[in-house]
mmCIF file of C-alpha atoms in Angstrom:
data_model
loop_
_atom_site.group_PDB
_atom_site.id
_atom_site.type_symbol
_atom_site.label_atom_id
_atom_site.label_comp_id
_atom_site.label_asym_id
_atom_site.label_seq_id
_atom_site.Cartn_x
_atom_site.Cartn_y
_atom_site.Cartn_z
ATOM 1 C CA UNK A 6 -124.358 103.709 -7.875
ATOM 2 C CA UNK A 7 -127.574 102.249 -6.350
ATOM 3 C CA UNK A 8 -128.908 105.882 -5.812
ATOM 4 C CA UNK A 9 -128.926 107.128 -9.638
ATOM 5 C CA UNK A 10 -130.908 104.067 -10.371
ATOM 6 C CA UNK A 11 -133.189 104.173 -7.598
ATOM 7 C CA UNK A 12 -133.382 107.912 -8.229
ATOM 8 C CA UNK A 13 -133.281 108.774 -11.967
ATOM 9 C CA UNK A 14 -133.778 112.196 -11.439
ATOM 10 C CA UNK A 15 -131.144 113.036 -8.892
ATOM 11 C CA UNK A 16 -128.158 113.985 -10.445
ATOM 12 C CA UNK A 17 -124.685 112.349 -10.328
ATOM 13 C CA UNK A 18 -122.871 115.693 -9.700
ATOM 14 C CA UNK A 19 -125.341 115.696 -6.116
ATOM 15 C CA UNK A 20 -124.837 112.157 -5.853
ATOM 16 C CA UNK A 21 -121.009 112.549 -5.944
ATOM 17 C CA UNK A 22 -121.076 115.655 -3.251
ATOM 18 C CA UNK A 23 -122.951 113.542 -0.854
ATOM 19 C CA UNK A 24 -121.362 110.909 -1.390
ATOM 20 C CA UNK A 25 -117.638 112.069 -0.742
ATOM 21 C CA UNK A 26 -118.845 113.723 2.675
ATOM 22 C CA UNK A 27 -120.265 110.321 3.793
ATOM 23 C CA UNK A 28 -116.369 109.536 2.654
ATOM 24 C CA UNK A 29 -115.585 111.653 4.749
ATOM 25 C CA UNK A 30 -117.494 111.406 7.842
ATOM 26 C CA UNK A 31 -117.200 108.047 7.617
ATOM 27 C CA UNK A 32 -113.128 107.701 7.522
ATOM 28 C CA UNK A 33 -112.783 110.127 10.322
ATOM 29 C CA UNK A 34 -114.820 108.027 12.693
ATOM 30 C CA UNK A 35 -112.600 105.034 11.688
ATOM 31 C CA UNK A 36 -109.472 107.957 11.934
ATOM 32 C CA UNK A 37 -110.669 108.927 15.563
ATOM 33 C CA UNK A 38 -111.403 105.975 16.443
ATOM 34 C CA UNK A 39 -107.913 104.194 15.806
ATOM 35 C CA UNK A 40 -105.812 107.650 16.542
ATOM 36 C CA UNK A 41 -104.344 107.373 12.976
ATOM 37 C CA UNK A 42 -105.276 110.868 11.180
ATOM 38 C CA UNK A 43 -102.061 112.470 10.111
ATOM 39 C CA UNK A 44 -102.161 115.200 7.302
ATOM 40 C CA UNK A 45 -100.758 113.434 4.201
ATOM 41 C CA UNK A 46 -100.322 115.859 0.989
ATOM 42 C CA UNK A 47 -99.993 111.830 -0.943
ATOM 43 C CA UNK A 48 -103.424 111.621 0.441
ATOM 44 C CA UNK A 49 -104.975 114.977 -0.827
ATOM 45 C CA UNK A 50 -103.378 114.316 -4.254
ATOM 46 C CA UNK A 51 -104.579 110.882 -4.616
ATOM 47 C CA UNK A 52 -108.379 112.143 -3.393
ATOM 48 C CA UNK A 53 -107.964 114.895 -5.708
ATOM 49 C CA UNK A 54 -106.975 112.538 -9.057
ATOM 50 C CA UNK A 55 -109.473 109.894 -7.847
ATOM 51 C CA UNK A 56 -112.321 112.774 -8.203
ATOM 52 C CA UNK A 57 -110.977 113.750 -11.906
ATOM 53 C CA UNK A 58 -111.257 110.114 -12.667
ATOM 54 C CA UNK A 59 -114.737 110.156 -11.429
ATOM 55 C CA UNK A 60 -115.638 113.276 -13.257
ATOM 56 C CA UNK A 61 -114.844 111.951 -16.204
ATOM 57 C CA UNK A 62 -116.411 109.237 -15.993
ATOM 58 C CA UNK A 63 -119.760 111.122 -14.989
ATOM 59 C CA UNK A 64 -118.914 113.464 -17.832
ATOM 60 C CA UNK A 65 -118.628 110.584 -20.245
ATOM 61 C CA UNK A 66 -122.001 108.945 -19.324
ATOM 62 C CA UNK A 67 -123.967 112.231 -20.180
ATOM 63 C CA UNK A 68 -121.341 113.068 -23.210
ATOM 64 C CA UNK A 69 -121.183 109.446 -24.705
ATOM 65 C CA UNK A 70 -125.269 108.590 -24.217
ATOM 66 C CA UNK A 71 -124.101 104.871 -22.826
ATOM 67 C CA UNK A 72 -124.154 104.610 -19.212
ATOM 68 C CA UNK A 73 -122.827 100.576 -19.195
ATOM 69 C CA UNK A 74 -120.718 101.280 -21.898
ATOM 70 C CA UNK A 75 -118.628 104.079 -20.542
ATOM 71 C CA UNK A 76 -118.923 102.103 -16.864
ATOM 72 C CA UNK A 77 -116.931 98.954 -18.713
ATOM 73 C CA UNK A 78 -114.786 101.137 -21.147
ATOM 74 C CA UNK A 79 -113.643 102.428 -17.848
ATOM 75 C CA UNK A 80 -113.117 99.886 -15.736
ATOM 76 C CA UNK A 81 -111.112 97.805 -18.379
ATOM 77 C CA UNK A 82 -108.757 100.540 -18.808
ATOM 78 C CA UNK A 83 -108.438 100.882 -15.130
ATOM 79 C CA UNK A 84 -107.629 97.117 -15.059
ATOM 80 C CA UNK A 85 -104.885 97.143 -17.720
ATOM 81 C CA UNK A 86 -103.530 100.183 -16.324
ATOM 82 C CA UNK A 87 -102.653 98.775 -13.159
ATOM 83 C CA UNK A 88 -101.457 95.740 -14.010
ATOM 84 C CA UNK A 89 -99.393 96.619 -16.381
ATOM 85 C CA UNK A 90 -97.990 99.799 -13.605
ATOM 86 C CA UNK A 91 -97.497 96.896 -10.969
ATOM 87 C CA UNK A 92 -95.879 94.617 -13.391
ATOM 88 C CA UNK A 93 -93.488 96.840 -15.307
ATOM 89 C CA UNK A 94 -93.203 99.926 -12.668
ATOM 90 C CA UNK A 95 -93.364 98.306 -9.322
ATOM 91 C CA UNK A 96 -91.508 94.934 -10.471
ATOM 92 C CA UNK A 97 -94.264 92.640 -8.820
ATOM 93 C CA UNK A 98 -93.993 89.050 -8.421
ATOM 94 C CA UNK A 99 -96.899 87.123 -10.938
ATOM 95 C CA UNK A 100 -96.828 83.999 -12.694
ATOM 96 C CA UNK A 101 -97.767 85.655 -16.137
ATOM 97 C CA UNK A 102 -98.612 82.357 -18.181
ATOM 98 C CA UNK A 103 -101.618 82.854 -15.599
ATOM 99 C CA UNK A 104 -101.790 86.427 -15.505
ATOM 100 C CA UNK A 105 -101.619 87.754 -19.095
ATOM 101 C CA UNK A 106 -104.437 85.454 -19.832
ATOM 102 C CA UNK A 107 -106.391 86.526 -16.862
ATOM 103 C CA UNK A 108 -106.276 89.887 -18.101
ATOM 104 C CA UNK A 109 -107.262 88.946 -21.517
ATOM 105 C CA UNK A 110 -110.128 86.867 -19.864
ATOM 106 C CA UNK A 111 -111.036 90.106 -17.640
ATOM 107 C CA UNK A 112 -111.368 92.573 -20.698
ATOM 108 C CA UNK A 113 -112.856 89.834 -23.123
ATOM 109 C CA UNK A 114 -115.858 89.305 -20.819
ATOM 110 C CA UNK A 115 -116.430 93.240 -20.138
ATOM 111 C CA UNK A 116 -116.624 94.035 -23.865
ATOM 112 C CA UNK A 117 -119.780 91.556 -23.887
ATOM 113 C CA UNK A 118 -120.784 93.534 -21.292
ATOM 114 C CA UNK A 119 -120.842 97.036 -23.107
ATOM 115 C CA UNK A 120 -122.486 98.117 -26.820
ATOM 116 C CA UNK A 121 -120.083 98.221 -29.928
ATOM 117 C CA UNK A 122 -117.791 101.184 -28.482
ATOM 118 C CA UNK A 123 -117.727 102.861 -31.874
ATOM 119 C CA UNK A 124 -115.569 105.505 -32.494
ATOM 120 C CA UNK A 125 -112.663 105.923 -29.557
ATOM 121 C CA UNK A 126 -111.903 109.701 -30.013
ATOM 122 C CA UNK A 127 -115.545 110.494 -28.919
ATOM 123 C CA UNK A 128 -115.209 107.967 -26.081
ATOM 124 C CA UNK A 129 -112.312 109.261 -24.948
ATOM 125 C CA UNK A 130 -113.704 110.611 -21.317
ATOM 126 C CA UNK A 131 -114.348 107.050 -20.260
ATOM 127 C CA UNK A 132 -110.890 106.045 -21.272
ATOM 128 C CA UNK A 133 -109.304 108.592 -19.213
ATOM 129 C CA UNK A 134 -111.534 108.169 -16.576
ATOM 130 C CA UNK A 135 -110.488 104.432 -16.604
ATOM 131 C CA UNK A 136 -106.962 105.471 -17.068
ATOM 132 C CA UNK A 137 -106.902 107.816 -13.908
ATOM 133 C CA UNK A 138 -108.350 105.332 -11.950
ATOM 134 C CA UNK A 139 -105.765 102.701 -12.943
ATOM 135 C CA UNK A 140 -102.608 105.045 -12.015
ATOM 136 C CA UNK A 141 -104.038 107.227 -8.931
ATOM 137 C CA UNK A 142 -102.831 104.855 -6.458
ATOM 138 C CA UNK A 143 -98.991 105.126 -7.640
ATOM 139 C CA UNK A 144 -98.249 108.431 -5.175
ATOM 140 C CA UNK A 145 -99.462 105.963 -2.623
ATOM 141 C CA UNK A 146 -97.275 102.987 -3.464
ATOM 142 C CA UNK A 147 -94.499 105.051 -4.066
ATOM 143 C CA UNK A 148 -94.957 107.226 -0.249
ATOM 144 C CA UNK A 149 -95.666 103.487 1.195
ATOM 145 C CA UNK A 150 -96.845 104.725 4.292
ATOM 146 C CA UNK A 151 -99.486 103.050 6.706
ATOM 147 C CA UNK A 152 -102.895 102.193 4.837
ATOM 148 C CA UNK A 153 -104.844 103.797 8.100
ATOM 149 C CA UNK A 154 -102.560 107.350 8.102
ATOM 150 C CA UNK A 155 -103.026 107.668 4.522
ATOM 151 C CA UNK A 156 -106.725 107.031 4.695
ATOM 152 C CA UNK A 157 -107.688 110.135 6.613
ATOM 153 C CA UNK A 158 -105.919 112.272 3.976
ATOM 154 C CA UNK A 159 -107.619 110.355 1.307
ATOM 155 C CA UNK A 160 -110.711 110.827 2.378
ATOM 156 C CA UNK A 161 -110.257 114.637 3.107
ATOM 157 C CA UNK A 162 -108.763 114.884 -0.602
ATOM 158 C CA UNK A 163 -111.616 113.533 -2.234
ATOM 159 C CA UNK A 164 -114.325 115.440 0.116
ATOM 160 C CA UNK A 165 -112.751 118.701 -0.733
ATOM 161 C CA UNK A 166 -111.957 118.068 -4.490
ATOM 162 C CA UNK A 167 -115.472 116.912 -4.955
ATOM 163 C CA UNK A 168 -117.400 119.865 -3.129
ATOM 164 C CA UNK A 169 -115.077 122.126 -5.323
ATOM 165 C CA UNK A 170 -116.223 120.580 -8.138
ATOM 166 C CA UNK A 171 -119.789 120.705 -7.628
ATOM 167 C CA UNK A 172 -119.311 124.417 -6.133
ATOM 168 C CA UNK A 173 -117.810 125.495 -9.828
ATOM 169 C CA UNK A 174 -120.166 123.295 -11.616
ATOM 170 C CA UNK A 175 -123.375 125.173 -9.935
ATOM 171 C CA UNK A 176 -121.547 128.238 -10.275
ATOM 172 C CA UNK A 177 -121.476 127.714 -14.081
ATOM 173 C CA UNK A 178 -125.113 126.419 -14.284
ATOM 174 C CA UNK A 179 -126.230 129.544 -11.895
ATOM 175 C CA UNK A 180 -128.370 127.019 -9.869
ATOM 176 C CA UNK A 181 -128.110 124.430 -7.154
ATOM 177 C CA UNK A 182 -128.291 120.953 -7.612
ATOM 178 C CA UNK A 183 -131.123 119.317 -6.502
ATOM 179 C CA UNK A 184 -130.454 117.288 -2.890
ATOM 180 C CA UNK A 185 -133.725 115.254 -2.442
ATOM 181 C CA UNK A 186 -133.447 113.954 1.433
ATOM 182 C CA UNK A 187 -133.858 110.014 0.634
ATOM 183 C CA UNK A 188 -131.385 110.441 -2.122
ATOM 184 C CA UNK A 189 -128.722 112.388 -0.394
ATOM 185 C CA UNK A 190 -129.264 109.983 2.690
ATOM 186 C CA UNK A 191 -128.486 106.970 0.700
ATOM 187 C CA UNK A 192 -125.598 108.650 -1.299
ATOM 188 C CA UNK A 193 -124.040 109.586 2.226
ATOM 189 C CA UNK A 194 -124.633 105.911 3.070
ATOM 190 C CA UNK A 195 -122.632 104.624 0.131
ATOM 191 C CA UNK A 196 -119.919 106.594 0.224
ATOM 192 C CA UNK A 197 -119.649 105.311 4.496
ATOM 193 C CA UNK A 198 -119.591 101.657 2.641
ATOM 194 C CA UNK A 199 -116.880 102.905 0.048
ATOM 195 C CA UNK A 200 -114.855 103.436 3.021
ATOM 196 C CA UNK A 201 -114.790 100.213 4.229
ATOM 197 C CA UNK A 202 -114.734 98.412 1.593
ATOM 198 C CA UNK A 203 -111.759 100.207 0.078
ATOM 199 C CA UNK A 204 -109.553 99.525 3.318
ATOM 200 C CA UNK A 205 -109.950 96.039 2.076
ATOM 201 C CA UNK A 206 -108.986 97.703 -1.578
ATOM 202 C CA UNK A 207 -105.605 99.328 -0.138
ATOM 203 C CA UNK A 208 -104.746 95.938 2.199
ATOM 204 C CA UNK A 209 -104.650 94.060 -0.864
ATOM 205 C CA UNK A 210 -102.523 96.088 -3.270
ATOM 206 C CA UNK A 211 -100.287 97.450 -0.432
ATOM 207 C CA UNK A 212 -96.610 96.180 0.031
ATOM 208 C CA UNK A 213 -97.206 94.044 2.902
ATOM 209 C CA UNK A 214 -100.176 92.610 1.575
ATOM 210 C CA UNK A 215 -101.374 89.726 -0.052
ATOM 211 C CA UNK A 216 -101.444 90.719 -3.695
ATOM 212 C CA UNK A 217 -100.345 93.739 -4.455
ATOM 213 C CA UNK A 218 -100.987 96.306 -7.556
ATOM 214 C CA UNK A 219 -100.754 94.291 -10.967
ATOM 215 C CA UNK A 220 -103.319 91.698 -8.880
ATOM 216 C CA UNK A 221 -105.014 93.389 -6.015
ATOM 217 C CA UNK A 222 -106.166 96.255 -7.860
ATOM 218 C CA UNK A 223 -107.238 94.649 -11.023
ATOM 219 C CA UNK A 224 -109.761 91.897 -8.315
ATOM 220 C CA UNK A 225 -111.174 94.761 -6.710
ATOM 221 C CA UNK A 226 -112.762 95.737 -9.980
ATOM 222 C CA UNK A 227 -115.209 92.932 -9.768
ATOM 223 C CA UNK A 228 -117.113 94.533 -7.621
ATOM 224 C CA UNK A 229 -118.935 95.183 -11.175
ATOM 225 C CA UNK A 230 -120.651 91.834 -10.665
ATOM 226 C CA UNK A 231 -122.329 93.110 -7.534
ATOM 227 C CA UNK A 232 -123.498 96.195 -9.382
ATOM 228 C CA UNK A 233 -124.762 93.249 -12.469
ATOM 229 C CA UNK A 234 -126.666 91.395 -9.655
ATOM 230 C CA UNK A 235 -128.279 94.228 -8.034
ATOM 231 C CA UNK A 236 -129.690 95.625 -12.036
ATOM 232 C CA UNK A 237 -131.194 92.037 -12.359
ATOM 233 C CA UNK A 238 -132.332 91.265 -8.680
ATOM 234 C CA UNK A 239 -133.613 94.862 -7.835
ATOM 235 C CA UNK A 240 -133.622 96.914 -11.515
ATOM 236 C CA UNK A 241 -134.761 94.174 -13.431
ATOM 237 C CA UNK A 242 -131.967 94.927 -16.020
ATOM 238 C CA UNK A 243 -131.634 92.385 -19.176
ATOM 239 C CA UNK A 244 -134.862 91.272 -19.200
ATOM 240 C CA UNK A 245 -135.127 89.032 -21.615
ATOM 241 C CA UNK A 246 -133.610 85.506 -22.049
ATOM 242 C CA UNK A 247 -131.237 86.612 -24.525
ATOM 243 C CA UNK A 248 -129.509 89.274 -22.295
ATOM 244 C CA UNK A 249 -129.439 87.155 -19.968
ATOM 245 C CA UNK A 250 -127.582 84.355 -21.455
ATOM 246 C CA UNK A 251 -125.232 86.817 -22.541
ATOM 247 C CA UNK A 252 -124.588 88.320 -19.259
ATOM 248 C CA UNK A 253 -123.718 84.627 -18.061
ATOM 249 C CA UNK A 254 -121.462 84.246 -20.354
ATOM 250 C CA UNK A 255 -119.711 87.217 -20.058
ATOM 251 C CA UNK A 256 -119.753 86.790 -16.105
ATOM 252 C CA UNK A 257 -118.075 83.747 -16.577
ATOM 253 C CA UNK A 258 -115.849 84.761 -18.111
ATOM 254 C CA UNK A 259 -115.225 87.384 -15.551
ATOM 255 C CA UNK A 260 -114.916 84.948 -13.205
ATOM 256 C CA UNK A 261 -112.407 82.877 -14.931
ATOM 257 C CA UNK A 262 -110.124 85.635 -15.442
ATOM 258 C CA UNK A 263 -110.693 86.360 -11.625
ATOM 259 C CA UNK A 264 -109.622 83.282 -10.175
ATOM 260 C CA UNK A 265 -106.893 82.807 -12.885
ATOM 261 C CA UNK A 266 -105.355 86.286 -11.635
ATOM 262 C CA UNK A 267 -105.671 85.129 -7.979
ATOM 263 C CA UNK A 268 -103.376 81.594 -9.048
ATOM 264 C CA UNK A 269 -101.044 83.875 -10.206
ATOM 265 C CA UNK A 270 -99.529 84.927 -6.839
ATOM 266 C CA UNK A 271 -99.535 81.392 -5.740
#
């Protein structure tokens, strides 16, 4: 999310078209490259839910007026929702007097995180956004086919879900979206780093891996505390010495819950 910061001006729906074709791009290199692209429909579906989860959660930042707020309110749903699919749907192995209170731990220290939510029903696009994102992976885990063949078609699903998108959306608006070059560059970037980074997302919740989904999934969501440290390092977010001893706290307890859900597969 580095580029909306950076640029305030350049808007998410651009940021999300650039992004998936540097998705795109990038996962076909690593496709080519390892002679693994096969043409997956369980890929297209899960790059075409994991773009409606996105939407909504771009929809909810503009609709709800709380950018961190609907970013949390999200990603706790998303964390509860697969846990509680790996748990209960795919039967995972977890030692839950560590990893109910994990949870709790996890969720406690994001709503320190976020503004009083106020009323849910007008919040509701972050929740489904976060809900989506918690469930999109089950097509995968139920196909349970190899993390580099489904990848291709994962990252084809999302590129043409998300140009659709923005095609209809400037269709409805009767004007482009604005692609400033530095913008668009670093957008394409990111999404090239969302690739890799979420091959280490689908090793750890597959079947053969490490952790699977009630765990896995629910780690991978701290990558929140590299988006915290970036606001303060680079954004000079929280300013003040009271924000800031709240955000410790509530990272804290982020952590805790974090390395309390990892002793759970021990």
């Amino acid at each position: 999310m580095v580029p909306l910061k950076a640029w305030s001006k350049f808007s998410s729906w651009a940021y999300l078209s650039c992004m998936a074709l540097g998705m795109f791009v990038g996962q076909l290199c690593i496709s080519f490259a390892t002679d693994s692209f096969r043409f997956l429909p369980v890929g297209l579906l899960c790059g075409f839910l994991w773009v409606c989860a996105g939407a909504f959660c771009f929809w909810a930042v503009k609709a709800e007026q709380d950018l961190t707020g609907a970013g949390v309110r999200s990603m706790g749903v998303s964390i509860l929702a697969s846990f509680v699919t790996g748990v209960l749907i795919f039967s995972e192995s977890t030692l839950l007097y560590f990893s109910i209170p994990a949870i709790l731990l996890l969720l406690f220290g994001l709503s320190k995180l976020a503004p009083p939510q106020g009323n849910v029903f007008r919040n509701w696009r972050s929740l489904l956004g976060g809900l989506i994102f918690g469930l999109f992976l089950i097509p995968y885990k139920l196909a349970n086919v190899p993390i580099l063949e489904f990848m291709g078609s994962f990252a084809l699903g999302i590129f043409v879900s998300a140009e659709l998108l923005v095609a209809i959306l400037s269709i409805k608006r009767r004007a482009l979206f604005e692609y400033g070059l530095a913008p668009s560059v670093a957008s394409m970037f990111m999404g090239v780093l969302w690739v890799i980074g979420q091959h280490g997302c689908f090793w750890a919740i597959d079947s053969r891996g490490a952790l699977g989904y009630a765990v896995g999934y629910p780690l991978t969501q701290l990558n929140l505390l590299v988006n915290l440290l970036w606001g303060v390092v680079v954004f000079h977010e929280y300013p003040t010495k009271p924000e800031r001893i709240k955000l410790a706290i509530a990272v804290s307890v982020i952590i805790c819950g974090g390395a309390l859900l990892a002793l759970s597969k021990m």
